[in-house]
Each structure stands twice: as C-alpha cells, then as structure tokens.
Short mmCIF file of C-alpha atoms in Angstrom, two decimals:
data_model
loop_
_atom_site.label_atom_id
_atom_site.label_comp_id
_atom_site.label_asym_id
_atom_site.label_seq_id
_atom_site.Cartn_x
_atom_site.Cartn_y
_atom_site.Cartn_z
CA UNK J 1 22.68 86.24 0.17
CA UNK J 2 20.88 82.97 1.19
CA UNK J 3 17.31 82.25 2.18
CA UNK J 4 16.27 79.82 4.52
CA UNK J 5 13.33 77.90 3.74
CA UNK J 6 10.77 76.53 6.30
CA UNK J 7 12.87 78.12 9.09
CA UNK J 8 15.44 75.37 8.55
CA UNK J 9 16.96 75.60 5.43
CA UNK J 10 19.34 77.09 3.68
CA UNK J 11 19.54 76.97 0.05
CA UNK J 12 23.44 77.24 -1.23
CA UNK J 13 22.30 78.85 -4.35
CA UNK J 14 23.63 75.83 -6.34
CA UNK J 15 21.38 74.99 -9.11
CA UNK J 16 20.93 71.03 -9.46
CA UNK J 17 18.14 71.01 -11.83
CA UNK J 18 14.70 71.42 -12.82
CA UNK J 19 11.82 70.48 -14.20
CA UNK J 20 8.84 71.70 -16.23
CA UNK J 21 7.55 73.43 -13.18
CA UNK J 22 9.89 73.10 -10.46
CA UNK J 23 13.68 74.25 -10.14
CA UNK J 24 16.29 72.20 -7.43
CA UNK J 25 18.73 74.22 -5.58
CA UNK J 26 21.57 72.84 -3.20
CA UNK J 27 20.94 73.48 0.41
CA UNK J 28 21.65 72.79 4.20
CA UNK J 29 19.43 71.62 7.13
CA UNK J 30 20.78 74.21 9.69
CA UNK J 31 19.91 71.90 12.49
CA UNK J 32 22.30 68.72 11.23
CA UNK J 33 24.49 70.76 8.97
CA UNK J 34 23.08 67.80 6.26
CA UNK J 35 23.76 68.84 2.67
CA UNK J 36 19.81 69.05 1.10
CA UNK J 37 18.21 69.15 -1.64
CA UNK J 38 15.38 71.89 -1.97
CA UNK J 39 12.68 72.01 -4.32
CA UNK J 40 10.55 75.21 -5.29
CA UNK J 41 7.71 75.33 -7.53
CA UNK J 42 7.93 78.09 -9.95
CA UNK J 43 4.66 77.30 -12.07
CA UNK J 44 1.80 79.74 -11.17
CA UNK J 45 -0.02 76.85 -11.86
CA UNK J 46 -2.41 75.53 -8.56
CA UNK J 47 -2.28 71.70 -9.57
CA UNK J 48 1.94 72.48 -9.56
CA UNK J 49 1.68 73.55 -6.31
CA UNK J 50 -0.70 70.78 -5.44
CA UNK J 51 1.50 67.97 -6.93
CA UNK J 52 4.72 69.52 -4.95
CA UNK J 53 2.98 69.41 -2.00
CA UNK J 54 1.16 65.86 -2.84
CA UNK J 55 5.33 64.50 -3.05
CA UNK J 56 6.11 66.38 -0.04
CA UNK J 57 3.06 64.27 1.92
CA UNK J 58 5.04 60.89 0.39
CA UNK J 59 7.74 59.19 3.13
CA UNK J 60 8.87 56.37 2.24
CA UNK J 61 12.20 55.18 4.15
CA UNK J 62 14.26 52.73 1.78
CA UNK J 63 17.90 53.22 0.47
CA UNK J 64 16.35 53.32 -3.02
CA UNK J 65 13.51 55.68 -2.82
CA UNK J 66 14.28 59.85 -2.30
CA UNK J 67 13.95 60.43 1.48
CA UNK J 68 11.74 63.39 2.54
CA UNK J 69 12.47 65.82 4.81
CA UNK J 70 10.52 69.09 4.74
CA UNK J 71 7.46 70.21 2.87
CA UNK J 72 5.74 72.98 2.90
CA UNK J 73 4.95 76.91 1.64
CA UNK J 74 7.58 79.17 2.34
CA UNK J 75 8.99 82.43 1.80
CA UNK J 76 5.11 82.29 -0.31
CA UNK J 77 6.07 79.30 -2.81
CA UNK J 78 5.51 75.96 -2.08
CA UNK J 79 8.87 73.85 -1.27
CA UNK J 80 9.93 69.93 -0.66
CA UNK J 81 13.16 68.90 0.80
CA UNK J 82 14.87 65.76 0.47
CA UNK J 83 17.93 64.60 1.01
CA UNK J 84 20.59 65.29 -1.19
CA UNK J 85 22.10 62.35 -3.07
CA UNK J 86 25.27 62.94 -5.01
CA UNK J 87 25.86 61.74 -8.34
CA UNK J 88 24.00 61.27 -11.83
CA UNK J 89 20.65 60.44 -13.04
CA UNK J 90 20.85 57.51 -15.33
CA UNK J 91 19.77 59.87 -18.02
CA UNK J 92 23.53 61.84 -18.08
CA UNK J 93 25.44 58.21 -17.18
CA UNK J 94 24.21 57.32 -20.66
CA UNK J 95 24.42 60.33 -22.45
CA UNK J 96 28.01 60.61 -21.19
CA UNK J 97 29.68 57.28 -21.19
CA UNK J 98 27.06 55.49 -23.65
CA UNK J 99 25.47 51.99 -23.31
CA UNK J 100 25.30 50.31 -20.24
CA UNK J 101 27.08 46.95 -19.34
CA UNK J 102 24.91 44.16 -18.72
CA UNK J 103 26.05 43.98 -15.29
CA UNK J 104 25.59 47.50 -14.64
CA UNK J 105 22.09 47.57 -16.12
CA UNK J 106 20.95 44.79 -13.44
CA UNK J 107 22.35 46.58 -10.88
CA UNK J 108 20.48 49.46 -11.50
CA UNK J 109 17.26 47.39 -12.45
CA UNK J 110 17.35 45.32 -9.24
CA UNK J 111 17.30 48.85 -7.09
CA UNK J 112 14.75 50.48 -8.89
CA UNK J 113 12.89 47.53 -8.71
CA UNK J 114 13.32 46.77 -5.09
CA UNK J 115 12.58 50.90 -4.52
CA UNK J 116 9.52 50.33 -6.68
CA UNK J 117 8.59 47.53 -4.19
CA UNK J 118 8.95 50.03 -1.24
CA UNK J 119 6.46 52.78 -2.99
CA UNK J 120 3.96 50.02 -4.05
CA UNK J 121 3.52 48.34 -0.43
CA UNK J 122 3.36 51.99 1.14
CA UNK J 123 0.49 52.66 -1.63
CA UNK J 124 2.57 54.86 -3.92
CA UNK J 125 2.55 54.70 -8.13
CA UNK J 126 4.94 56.85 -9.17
CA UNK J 127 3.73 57.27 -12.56
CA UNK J 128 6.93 58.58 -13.94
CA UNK J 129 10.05 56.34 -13.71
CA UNK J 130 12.36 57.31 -16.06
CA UNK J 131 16.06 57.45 -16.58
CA UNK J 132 16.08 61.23 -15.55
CA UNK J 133 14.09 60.23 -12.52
CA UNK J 134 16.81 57.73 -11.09
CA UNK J 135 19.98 59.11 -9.86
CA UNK J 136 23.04 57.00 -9.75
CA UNK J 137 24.14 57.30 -5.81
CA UNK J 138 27.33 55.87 -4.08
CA UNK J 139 24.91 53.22 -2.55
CA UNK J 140 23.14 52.58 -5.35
CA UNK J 141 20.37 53.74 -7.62
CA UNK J 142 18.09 56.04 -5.80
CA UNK J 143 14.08 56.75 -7.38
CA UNK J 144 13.69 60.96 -7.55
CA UNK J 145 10.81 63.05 -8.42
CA UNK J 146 7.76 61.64 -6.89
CA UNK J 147 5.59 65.04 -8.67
CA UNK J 148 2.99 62.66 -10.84
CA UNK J 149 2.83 59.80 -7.75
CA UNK J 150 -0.81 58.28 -7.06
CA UNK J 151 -1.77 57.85 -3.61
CA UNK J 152 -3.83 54.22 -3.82
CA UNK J 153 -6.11 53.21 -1.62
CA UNK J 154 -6.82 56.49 -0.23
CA UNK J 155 -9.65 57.67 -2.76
CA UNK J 156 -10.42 54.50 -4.89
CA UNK J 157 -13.77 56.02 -6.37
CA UNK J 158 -11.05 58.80 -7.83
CA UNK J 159 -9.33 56.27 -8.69
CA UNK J 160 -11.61 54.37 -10.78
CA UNK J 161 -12.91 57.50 -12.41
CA UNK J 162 -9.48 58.34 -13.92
CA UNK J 163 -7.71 55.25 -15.13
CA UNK J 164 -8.62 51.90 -13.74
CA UNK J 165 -8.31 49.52 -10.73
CA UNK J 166 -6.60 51.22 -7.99
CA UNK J 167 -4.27 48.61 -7.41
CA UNK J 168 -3.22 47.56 -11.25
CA UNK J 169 -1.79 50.21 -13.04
CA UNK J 170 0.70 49.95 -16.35
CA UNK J 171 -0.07 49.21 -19.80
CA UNK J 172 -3.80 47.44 -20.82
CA UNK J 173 -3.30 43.69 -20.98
CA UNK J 174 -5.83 44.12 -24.08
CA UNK J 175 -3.77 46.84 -25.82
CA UNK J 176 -0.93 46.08 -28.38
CA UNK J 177 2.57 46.88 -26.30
CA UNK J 178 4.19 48.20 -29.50
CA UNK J 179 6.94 46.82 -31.47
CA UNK J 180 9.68 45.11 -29.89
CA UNK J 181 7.82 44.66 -26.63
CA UNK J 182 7.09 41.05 -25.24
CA UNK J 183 3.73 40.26 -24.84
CA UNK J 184 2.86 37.99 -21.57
#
C-alpha cells in the first residue's frame, strides 16, 4: 500500500537514502506523473523538524541546485519534496570507481561552484557541501540536502550572535587552515 503525501504524492516505497534524521523514499507527483523524491523526518527531535521545514522554505531554480517542490506536515510528520535526480552522489562515484580524472573533477567543481553561486545570490549558505551532498545527474552535478542551510540577510542580529558576519562565512582568515591547505 502507498501513501500520498501533501495530497499529491505518492511515495513508491523505494528507499533512496537517509540521513541522521531524515529517510528519502521514491515517489510520484500525481498531478504530472513526475518521478519525486520525498523526504520525511523521522527524528522526534523539534529543531529536525524545524530544519526540514527551513529546506522546504529554500527555492532556488538552477540546473545545479535540488529543485523544491512540496513542503510541508503530512500524514503528522513533516515532509520536503524535490525533484528526483537519477544517479550517484559523488560520495559512491568514488567509493566505486576510485579517484577522479582531472577532467572529471573540474566538471564537477565548476557545477557545484556555479550552484553555489545560485544559493549565495538568493541568500542561502548551505553549510554542508560534501561529496554525499552532490549527486552526479545526467546534466550534471546537482547540490542535495539543503537541512543545515543559513538564511542570510533575513535575521543578521542571529546571525552575528552565532558565527560571524552574515555575509562571510568559511574558515577564519586568522586561523591555521591545517596541513596541506593553501593559505591566501
């Protein structure tokens, strides 16, 4: 048996991952017949919830950057649809085939860069990029998992309080980088 989720969609019951509070399950927008991907907090914890719902609240239209769709409480547990983009995340491309090709590794670089770009101007930080957080996609490599995103600019006092200017974020220009890391 399925369940539909925010009177739209239907998950498959095909289990495409999850994280430490959050599982993904395969689904279908009923009204497009669009192959979805729907996320449902599992934590009992509120700041989960508020975090799922936080990425729900993020659209940001670019080819490299997860799409919203939905978000939302449903069936009583909070929920976030995206679209569904099929392939890897860099994290299995390595595990499975090993070091990347120069070529390759640009390629990915240049679209997680230029989806970076896309967050940034809209006022997003996402806070956790990651090779399990990029998912190799026919068109190229698409930024997931927007959970730990910072909204800047729209609470800058908060932002202040907990971790700096509200516009710089990254690594202390006054703190060592660590070994192997250029300094600039």
């Amino acid at each position: 048996m399925s369940t539909v989720y925010l009177n739209r969609f239907r998950a498959e019951g095909r289990y495409l991952g999850a994280g430490g509070q959050s599982v993904v399950l395969a689904g279908e927008d009923l009204q497009t017949s669009q192959r979805v991907a729907i996320r449902l907090c599992v934590s009992a914890s509120g700041s989960a919830a508020h975090r799922m719902q936080r990425a729900a609240s993020i659209d940001v239209v670019h080819p490299n950057v997860l799409r919203t769709l939905a978000g939302g409480i449903s069936n009583g547990q909070p929920c976030h649809v995206t679209e569904y983009i099929p392939g890897p995340t860099l994290k299995q491309h390595i595990q499975e085939r090993g070091r990347l090709r120069c070529s390759e590794a640009l390629w990915i670089v240049a679209g997680v860069l230029r989806g970076l770009g896309a967050l940034h101007q809209a006022g997003v930080i996402h806070r956790d990029i990651k090779p399990a957080n990029i998912i190799l996609g026919p068109d190229g490599p698409v930024i997931i998992d927007l959970g730990l995103a910072r909204l800047v600019g729209r609470d800058p006092d908060r932002e202040r309080r907990h971790g700096g200017h509200p516009r710089l974020h990254g690594a202390r220009a006054d703190r060592d980088p660590g070994p192997g890391r250029l300094r600039g």
